[in-house]
mmCIF file of C-alpha atoms and ligand atoms in Angstrom:
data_model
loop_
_atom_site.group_PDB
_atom_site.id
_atom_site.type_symbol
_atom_site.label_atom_id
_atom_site.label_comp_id
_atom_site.label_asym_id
_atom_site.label_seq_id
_atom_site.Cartn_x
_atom_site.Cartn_y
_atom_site.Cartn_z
ATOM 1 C CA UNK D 653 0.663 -16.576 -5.914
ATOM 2 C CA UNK D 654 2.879 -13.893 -7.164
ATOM 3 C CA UNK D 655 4.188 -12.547 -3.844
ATOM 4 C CA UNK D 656 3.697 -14.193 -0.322
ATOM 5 C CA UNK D 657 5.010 -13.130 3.074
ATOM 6 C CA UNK D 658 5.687 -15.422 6.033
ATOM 7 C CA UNK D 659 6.367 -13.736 9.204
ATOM 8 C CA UNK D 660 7.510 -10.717 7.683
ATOM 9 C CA UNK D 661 9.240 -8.640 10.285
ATOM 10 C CA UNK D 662 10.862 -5.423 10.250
ATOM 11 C CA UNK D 663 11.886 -3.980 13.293
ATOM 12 C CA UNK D 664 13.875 -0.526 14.263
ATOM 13 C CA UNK D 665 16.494 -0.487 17.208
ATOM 14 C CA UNK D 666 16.304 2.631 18.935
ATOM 15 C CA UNK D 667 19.151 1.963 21.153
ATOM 16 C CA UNK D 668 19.243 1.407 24.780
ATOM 17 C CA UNK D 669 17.825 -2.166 23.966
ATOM 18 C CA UNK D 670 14.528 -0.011 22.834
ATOM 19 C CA UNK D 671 13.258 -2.050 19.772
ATOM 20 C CA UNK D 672 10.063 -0.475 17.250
ATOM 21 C CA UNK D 673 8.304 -3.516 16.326
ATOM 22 C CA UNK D 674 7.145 -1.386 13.101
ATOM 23 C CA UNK D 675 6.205 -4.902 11.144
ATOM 24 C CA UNK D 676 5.706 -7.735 13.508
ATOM 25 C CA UNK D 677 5.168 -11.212 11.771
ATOM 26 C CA UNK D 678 2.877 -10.235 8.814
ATOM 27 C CA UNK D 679 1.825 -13.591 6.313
ATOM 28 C CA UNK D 680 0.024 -12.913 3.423
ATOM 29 C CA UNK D 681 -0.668 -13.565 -0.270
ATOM 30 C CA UNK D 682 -1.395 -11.788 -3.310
ATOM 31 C CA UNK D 683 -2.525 -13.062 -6.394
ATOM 32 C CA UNK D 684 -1.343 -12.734 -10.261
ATOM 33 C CA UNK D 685 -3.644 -9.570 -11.361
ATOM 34 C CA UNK D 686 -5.187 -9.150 -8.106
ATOM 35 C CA UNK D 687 -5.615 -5.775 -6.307
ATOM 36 C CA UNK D 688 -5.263 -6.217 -2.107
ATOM 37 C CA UNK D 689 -5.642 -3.249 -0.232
ATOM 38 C CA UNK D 690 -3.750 -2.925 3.068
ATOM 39 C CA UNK D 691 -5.720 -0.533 5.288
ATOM 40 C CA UNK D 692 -5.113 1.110 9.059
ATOM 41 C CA UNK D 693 -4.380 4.072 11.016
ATOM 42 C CA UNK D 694 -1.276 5.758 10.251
ATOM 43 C CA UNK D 695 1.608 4.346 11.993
ATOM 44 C CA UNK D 696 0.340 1.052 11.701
ATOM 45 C CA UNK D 697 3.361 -0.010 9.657
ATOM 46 C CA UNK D 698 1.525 0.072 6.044
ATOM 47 C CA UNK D 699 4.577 1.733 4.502
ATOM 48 C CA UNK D 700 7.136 -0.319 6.295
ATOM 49 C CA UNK D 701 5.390 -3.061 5.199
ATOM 50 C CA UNK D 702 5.156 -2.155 1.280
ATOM 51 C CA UNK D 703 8.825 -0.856 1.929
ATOM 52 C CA UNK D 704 10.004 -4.339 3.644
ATOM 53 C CA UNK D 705 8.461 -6.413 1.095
ATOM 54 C CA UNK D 706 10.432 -4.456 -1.894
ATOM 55 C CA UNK D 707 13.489 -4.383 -0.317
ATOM 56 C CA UNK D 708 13.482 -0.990 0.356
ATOM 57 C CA UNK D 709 14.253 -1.664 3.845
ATOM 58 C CA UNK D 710 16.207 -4.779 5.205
ATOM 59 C CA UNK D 711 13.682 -7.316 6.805
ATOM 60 C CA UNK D 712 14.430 -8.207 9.944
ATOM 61 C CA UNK D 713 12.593 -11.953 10.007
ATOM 62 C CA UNK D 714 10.099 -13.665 8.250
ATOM 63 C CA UNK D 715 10.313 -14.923 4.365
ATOM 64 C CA UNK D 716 9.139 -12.936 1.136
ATOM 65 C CA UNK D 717 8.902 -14.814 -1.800
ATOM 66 C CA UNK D 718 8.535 -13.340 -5.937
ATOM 67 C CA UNK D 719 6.763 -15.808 -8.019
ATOM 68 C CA UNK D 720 7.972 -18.419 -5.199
ATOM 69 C CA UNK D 721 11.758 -16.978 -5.232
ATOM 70 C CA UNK D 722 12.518 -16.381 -2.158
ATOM 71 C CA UNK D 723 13.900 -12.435 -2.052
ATOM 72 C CA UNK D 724 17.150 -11.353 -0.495
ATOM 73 C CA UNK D 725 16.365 -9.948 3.397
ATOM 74 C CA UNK D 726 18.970 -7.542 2.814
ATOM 75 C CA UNK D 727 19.274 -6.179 -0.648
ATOM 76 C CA UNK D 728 22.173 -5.613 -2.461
ATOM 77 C CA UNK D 729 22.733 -2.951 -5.474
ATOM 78 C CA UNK D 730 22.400 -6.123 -7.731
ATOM 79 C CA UNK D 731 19.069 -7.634 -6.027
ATOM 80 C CA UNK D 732 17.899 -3.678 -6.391
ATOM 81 C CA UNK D 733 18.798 -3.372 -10.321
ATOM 82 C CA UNK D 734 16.944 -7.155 -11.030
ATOM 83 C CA UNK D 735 14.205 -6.606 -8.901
ATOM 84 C CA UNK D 736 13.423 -3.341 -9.991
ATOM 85 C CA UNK D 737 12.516 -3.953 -13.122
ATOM 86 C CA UNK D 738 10.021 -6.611 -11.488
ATOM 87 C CA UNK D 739 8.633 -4.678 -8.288
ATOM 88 C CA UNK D 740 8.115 -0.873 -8.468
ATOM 89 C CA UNK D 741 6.926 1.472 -5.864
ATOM 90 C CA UNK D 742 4.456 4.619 -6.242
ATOM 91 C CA UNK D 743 4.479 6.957 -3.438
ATOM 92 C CA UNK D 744 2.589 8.725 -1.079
ATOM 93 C CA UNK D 745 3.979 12.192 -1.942
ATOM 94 C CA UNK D 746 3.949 13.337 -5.828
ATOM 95 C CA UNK D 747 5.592 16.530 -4.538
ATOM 96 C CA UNK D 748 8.553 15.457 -2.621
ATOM 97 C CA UNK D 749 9.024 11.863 -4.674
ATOM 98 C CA UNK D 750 10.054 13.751 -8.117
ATOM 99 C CA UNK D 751 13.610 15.403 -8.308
ATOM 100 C CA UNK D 752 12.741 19.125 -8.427
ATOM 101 C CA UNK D 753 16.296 19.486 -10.570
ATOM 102 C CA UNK D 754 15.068 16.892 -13.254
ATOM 103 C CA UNK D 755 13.135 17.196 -16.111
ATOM 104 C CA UNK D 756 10.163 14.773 -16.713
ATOM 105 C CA UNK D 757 12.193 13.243 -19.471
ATOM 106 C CA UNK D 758 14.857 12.290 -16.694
ATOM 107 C CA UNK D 759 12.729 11.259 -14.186
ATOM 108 C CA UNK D 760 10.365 8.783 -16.224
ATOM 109 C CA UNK D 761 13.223 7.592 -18.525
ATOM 110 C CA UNK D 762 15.841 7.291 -15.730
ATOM 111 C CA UNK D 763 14.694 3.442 -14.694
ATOM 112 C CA UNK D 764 15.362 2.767 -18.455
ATOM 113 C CA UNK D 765 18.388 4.694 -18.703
ATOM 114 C CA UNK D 766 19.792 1.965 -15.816
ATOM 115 C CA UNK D 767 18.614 -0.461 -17.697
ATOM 116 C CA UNK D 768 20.955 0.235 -20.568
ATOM 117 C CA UNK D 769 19.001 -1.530 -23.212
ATOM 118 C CA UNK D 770 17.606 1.320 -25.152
ATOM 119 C CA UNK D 771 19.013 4.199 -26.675
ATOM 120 C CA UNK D 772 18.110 7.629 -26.331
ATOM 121 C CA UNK D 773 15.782 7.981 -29.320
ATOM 122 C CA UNK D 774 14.074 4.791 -27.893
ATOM 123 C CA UNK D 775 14.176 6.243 -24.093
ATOM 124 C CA UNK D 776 12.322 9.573 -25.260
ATOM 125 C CA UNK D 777 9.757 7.444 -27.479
ATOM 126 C CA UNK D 778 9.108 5.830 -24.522
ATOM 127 C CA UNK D 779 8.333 8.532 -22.326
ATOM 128 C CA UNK D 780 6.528 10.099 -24.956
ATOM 129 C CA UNK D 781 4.095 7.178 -25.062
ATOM 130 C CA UNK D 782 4.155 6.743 -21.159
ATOM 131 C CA UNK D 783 2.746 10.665 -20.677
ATOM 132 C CA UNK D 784 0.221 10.151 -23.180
ATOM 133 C CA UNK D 785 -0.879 6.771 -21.631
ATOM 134 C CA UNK D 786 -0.874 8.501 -17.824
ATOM 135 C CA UNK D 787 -3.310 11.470 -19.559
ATOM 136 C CA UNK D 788 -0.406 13.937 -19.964
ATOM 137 C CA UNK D 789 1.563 15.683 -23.331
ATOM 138 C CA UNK D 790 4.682 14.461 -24.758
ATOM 139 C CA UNK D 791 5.634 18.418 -24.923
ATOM 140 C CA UNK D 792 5.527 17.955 -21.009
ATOM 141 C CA UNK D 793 8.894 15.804 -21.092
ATOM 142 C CA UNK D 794 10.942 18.676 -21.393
ATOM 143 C CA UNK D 795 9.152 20.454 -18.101
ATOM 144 C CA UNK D 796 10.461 20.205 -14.513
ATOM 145 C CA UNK D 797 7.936 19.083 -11.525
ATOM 146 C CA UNK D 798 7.100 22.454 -10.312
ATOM 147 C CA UNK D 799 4.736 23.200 -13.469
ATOM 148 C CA UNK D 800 2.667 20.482 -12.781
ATOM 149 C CA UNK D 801 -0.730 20.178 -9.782
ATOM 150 C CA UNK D 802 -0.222 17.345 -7.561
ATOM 151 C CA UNK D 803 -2.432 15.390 -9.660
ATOM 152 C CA UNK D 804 -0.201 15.668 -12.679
ATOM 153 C CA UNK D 805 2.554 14.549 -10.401
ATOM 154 C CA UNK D 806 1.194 11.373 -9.419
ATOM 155 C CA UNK D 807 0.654 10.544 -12.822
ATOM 156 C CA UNK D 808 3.942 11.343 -13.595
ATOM 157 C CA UNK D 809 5.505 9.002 -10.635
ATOM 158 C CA UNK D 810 2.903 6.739 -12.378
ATOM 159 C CA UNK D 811 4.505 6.848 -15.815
ATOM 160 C CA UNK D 812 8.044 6.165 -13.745
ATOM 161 C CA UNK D 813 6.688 3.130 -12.351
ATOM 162 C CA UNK D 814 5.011 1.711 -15.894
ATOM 163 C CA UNK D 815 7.370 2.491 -17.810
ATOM 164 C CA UNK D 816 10.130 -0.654 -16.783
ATOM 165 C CA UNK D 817 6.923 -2.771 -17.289
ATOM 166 C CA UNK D 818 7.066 -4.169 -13.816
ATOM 167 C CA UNK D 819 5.019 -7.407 -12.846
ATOM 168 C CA UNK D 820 3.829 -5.573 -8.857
ATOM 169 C CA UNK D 821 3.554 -2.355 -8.329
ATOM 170 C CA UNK D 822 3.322 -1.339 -3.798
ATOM 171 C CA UNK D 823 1.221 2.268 -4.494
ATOM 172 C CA UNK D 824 1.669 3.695 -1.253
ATOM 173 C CA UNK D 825 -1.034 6.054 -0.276
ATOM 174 C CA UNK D 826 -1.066 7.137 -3.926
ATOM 175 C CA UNK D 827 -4.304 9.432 -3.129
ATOM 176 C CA UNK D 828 -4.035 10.601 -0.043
ATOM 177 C CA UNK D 829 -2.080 13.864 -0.692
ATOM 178 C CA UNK D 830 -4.339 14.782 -3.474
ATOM 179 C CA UNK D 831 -7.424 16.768 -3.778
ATOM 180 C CA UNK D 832 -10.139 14.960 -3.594
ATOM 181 C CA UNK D 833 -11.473 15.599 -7.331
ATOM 182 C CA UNK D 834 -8.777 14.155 -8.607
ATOM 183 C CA UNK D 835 -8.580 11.226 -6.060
ATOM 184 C CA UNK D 836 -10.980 8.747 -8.578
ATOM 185 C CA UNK D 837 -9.222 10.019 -11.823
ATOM 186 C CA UNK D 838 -5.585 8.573 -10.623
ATOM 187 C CA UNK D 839 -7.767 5.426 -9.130
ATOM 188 C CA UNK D 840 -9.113 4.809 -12.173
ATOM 189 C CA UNK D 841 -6.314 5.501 -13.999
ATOM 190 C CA UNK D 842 -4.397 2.627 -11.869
ATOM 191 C CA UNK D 843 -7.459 0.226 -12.449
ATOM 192 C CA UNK D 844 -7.083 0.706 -15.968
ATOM 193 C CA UNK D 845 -3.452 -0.108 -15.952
ATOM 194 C CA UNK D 846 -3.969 -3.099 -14.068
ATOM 195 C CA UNK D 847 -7.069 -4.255 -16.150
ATOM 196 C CA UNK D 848 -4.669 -3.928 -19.451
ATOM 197 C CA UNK D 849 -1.175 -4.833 -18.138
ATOM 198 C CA UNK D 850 -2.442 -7.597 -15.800
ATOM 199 C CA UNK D 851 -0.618 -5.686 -13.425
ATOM 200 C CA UNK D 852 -0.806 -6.804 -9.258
ATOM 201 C CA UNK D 853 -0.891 -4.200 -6.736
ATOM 202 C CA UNK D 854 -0.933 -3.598 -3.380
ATOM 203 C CA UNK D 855 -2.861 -0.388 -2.395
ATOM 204 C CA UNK D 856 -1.889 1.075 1.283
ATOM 205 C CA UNK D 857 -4.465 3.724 1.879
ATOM 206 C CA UNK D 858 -6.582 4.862 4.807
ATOM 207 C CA UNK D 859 -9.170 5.470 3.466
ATOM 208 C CA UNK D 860 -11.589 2.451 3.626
ATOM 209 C CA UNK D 861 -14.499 3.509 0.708
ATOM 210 C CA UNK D 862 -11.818 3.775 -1.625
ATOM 211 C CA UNK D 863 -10.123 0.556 -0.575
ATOM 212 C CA UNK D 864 -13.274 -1.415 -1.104
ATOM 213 C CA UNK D 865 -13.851 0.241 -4.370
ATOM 214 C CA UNK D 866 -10.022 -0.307 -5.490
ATOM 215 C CA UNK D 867 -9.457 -4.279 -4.210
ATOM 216 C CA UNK D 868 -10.220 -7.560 -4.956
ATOM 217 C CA UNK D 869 -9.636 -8.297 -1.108
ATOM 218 C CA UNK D 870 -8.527 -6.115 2.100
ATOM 219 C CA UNK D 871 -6.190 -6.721 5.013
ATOM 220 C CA UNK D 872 -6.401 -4.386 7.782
ATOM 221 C CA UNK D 873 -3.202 -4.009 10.109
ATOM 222 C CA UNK D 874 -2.655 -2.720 13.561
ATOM 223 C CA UNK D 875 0.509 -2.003 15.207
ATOM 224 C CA UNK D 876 2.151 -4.452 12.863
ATOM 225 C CA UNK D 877 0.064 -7.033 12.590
ATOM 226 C CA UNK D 878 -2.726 -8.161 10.542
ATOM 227 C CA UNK D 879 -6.111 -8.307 12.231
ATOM 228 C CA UNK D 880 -8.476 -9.447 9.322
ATOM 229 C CA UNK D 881 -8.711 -10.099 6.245
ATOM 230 C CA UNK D 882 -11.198 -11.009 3.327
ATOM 231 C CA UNK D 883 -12.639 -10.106 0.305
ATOM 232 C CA UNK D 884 -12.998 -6.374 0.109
ATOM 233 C CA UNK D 885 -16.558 -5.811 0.287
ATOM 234 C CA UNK D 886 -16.817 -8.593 3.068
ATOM 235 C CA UNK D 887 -14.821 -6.805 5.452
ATOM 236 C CA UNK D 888 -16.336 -3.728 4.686
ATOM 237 C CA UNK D 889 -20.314 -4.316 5.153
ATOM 238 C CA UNK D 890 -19.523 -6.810 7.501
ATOM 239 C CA UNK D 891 -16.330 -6.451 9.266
ATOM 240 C CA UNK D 892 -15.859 -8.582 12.515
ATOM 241 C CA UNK D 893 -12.665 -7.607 14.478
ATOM 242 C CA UNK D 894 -13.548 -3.924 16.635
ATOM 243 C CA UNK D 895 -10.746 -1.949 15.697
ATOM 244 C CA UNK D 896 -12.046 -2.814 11.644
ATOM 245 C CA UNK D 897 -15.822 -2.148 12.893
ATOM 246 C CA UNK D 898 -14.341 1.553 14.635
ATOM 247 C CA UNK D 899 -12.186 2.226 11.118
ATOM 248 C CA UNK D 900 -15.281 2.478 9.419
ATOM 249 C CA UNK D 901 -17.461 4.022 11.567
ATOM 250 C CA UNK D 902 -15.037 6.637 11.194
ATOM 251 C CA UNK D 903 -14.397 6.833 7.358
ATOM 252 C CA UNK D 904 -16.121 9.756 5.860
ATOM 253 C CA UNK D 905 -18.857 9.045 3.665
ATOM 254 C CA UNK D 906 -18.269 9.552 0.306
ATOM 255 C CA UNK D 907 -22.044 11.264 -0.189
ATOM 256 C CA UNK D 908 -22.107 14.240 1.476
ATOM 257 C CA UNK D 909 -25.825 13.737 2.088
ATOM 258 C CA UNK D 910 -25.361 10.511 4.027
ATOM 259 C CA UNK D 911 -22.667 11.747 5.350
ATOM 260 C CA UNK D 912 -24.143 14.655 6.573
ATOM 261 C CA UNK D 913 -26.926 11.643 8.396
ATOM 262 C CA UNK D 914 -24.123 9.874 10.328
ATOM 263 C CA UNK D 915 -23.047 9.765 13.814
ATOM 264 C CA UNK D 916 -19.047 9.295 13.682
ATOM 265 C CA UNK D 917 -17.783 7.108 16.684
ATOM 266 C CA UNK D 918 -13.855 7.933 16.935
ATOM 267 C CA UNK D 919 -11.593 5.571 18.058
ATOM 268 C CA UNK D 920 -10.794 6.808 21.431
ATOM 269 C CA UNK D 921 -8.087 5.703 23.955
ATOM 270 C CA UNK D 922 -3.917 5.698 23.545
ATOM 271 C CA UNK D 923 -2.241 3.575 21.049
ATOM 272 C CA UNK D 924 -0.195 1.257 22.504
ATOM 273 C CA UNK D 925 3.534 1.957 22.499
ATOM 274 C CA UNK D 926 5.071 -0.133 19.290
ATOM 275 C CA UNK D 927 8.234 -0.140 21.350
ATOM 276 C CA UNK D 928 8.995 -3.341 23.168
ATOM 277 C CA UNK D 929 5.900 -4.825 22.851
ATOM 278 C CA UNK D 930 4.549 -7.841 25.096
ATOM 279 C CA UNK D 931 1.798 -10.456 25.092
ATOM 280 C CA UNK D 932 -2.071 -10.096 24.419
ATOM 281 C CA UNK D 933 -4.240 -8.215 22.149
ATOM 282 C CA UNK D 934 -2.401 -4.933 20.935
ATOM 283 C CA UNK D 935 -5.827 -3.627 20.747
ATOM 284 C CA UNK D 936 -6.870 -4.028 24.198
ATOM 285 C CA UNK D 937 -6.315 -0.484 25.347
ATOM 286 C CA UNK D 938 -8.426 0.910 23.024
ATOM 287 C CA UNK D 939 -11.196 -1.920 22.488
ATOM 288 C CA UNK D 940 -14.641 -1.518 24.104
ATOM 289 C CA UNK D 941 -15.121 -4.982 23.989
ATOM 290 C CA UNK D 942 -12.295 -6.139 25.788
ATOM 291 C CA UNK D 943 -11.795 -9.343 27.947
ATOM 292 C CA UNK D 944 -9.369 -9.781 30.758
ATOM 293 C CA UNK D 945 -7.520 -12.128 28.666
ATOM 294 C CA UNK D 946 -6.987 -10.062 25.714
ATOM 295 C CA UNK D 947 -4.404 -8.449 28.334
ATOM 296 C CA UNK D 948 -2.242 -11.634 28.142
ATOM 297 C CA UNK D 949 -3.187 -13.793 25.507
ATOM 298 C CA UNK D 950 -1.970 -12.893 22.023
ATOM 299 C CA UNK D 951 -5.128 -13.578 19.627
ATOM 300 C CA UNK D 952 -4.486 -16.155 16.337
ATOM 301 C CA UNK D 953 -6.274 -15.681 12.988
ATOM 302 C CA UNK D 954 -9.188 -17.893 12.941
ATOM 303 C CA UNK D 955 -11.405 -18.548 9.852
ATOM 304 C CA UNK D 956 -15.388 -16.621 10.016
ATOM 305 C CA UNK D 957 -15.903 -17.101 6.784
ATOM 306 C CA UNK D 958 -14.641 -17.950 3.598
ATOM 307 C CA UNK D 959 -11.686 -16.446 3.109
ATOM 308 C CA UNK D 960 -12.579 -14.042 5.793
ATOM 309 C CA UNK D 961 -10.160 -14.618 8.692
ATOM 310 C CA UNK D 962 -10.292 -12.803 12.218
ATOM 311 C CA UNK D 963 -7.468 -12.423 14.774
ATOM 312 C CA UNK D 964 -10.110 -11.434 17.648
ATOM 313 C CA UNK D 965 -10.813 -13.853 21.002
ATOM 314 C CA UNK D 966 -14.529 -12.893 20.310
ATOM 315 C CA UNK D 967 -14.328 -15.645 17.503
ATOM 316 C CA UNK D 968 -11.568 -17.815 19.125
ATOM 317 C CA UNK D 969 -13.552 -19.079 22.214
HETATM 318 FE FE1 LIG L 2391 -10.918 -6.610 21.597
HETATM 319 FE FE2 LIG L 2391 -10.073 -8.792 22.859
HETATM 320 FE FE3 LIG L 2391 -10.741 -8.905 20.299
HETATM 321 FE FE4 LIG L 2391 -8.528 -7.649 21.076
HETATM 322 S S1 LIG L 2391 -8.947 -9.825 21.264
HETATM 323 S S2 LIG L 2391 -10.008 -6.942 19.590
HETATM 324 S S3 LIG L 2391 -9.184 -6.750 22.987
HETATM 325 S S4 LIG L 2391 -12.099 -8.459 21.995
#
């Protein structure tokens, strides 16, 4: 496996002895050249996860391992320069992620500029090659951010990431701020990359269609904690745990004639506070199929199929 979690916990005090369980004891393993999509709700701790894992943010428990090397919890600048050029991060926002001040040469030639193993000429080549291989112009190196859609962007945080040749690349909601015509084009564009490079990624997204059509296999997290996972189009024809059956009631239809067809059923009720969480399901409050001991007795993965794994007490008992 190329990366594996254990536990992985990252956790936020708030003060007053108020902790956010944000991650809270996630395990899971992705293989060389293997897309896994990691789907929920927003504030499910998708980011914080992808953020963890990179050592964006310090972890707070658990173990993360590179190629079986265990990673730092707590990054220092040194972990950040070595790892960087292993593990690289594409994010959500293609407006906000580039420096407005910077031009494109700067911002896809900076990670080789740290590097300090190429010279200019070499840098510029580089980038040069890196727009034309993300569908853009070299003459576009010497523009700044604000000349380019939002689709252009994200190919240009694209080209960022490639361009240090990484080995896993965490694309954090790499579509979702993006129209939806151009939503495929930068999909494709990162299944290419990963087809040629024998890149691994892990895909956070929302959206589910697109998370089938993107991964070898899906995980689907709640409130910081996985609650199945399986090969992608496993969980998504046939997903087992409620809160996955809900998410996909609710996912728009790609077709807008089917989609025109269907009866959404939203997920209805309160999340449950991530803050000083306690025992049982975390899904209780909202799950129409809850027992009285999903109140008080915290559910454990449990194998429905092969490689499909629930953590529901409608399969445990
Ligand atoms: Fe619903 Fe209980 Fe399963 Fe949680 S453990 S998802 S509350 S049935």
């Amino acid at each position: 496996m190329l990366i594996r979690t254990n536990n992985l916990k990252k956790h936020f005090s708030l003060g007053k002895g108020q902790i956010l369980h944000a991650v809270d004891g996630v395990s899971l393993e992705i293989a060389q050249n293997e897309i896994l999509g990691l789907v929920g709700e927003s504030g499910s701790g998708k980011s914080t996860f992808g953020k963890t894992l990179i050592g964006l943010h310090p972890r707070t428990g658990g173990q993360a391992y590179f190629d079986d090397i265990p990673l730092p919890a707590n990054f220092s600048a040194r972990d950040h320069l070595h790892y960087s050029q292993l593990m690289q991060m594409i994010f959500q926002d293609p407006y906000s992620s580039l420096n407005p001040r910077m031009t494109i040469l700067d911002i896809i030639g900076e990670g080789l500029e740290i590097q300090g193993k190429l010279n200019k000429t070499d840098i510029k080549e580089q980038v040069s090659y890196w727009l034309r291989r993300v569908g853009l112009h070299s003459d576009h190196m010497s523009r700044y951010p604000h000349e380019f859609s939002g689709g252009q962007r994200q190919r240009i945080g694209i080209a960022r990431s490639m361009i240090i040749a990484p080995k896993f690349v965490v694309c954090d909601e790499p579509i979702s701020a993006l129209d939806v015509s151009v939503q495929a084009q930068v999909v494709n564009l990162l299944e290419e990359l990963k087809q040629t490079l024998g890149l691994t990624l892990l895909f956070i997204a929302h959206d589910l269609s697109m998370v089938r059509y993107v991964s070898d296999r899906m995980v689907v997290m709640y409130l910081g904690t996985l609650v199945e996972s399986g090969p992608s189009d496993q969980v998504f024809y046939n997903p087992k745990h409620p809160y996955t059956q809900l998410l996909i009631e609710s996912n728009p239809e790609p077709d807008p004639n089917i989609e025109r067809q269907r009866k959404h059923k939203p997920i209805t009720g309160e999340v449950t506070s991530p803050i000083n969480i306690g025992p049982g399901c975390r899904f209780a409050d909202r799950c129409p199929q809850a027992m009285e001991h999903c109140l008080t007795v915290t559910p454990n993965a449990t194998q429905v199929a092969e490689q499909h794994s629930v953590s529901c007490h409608l399969y445990t008992d």
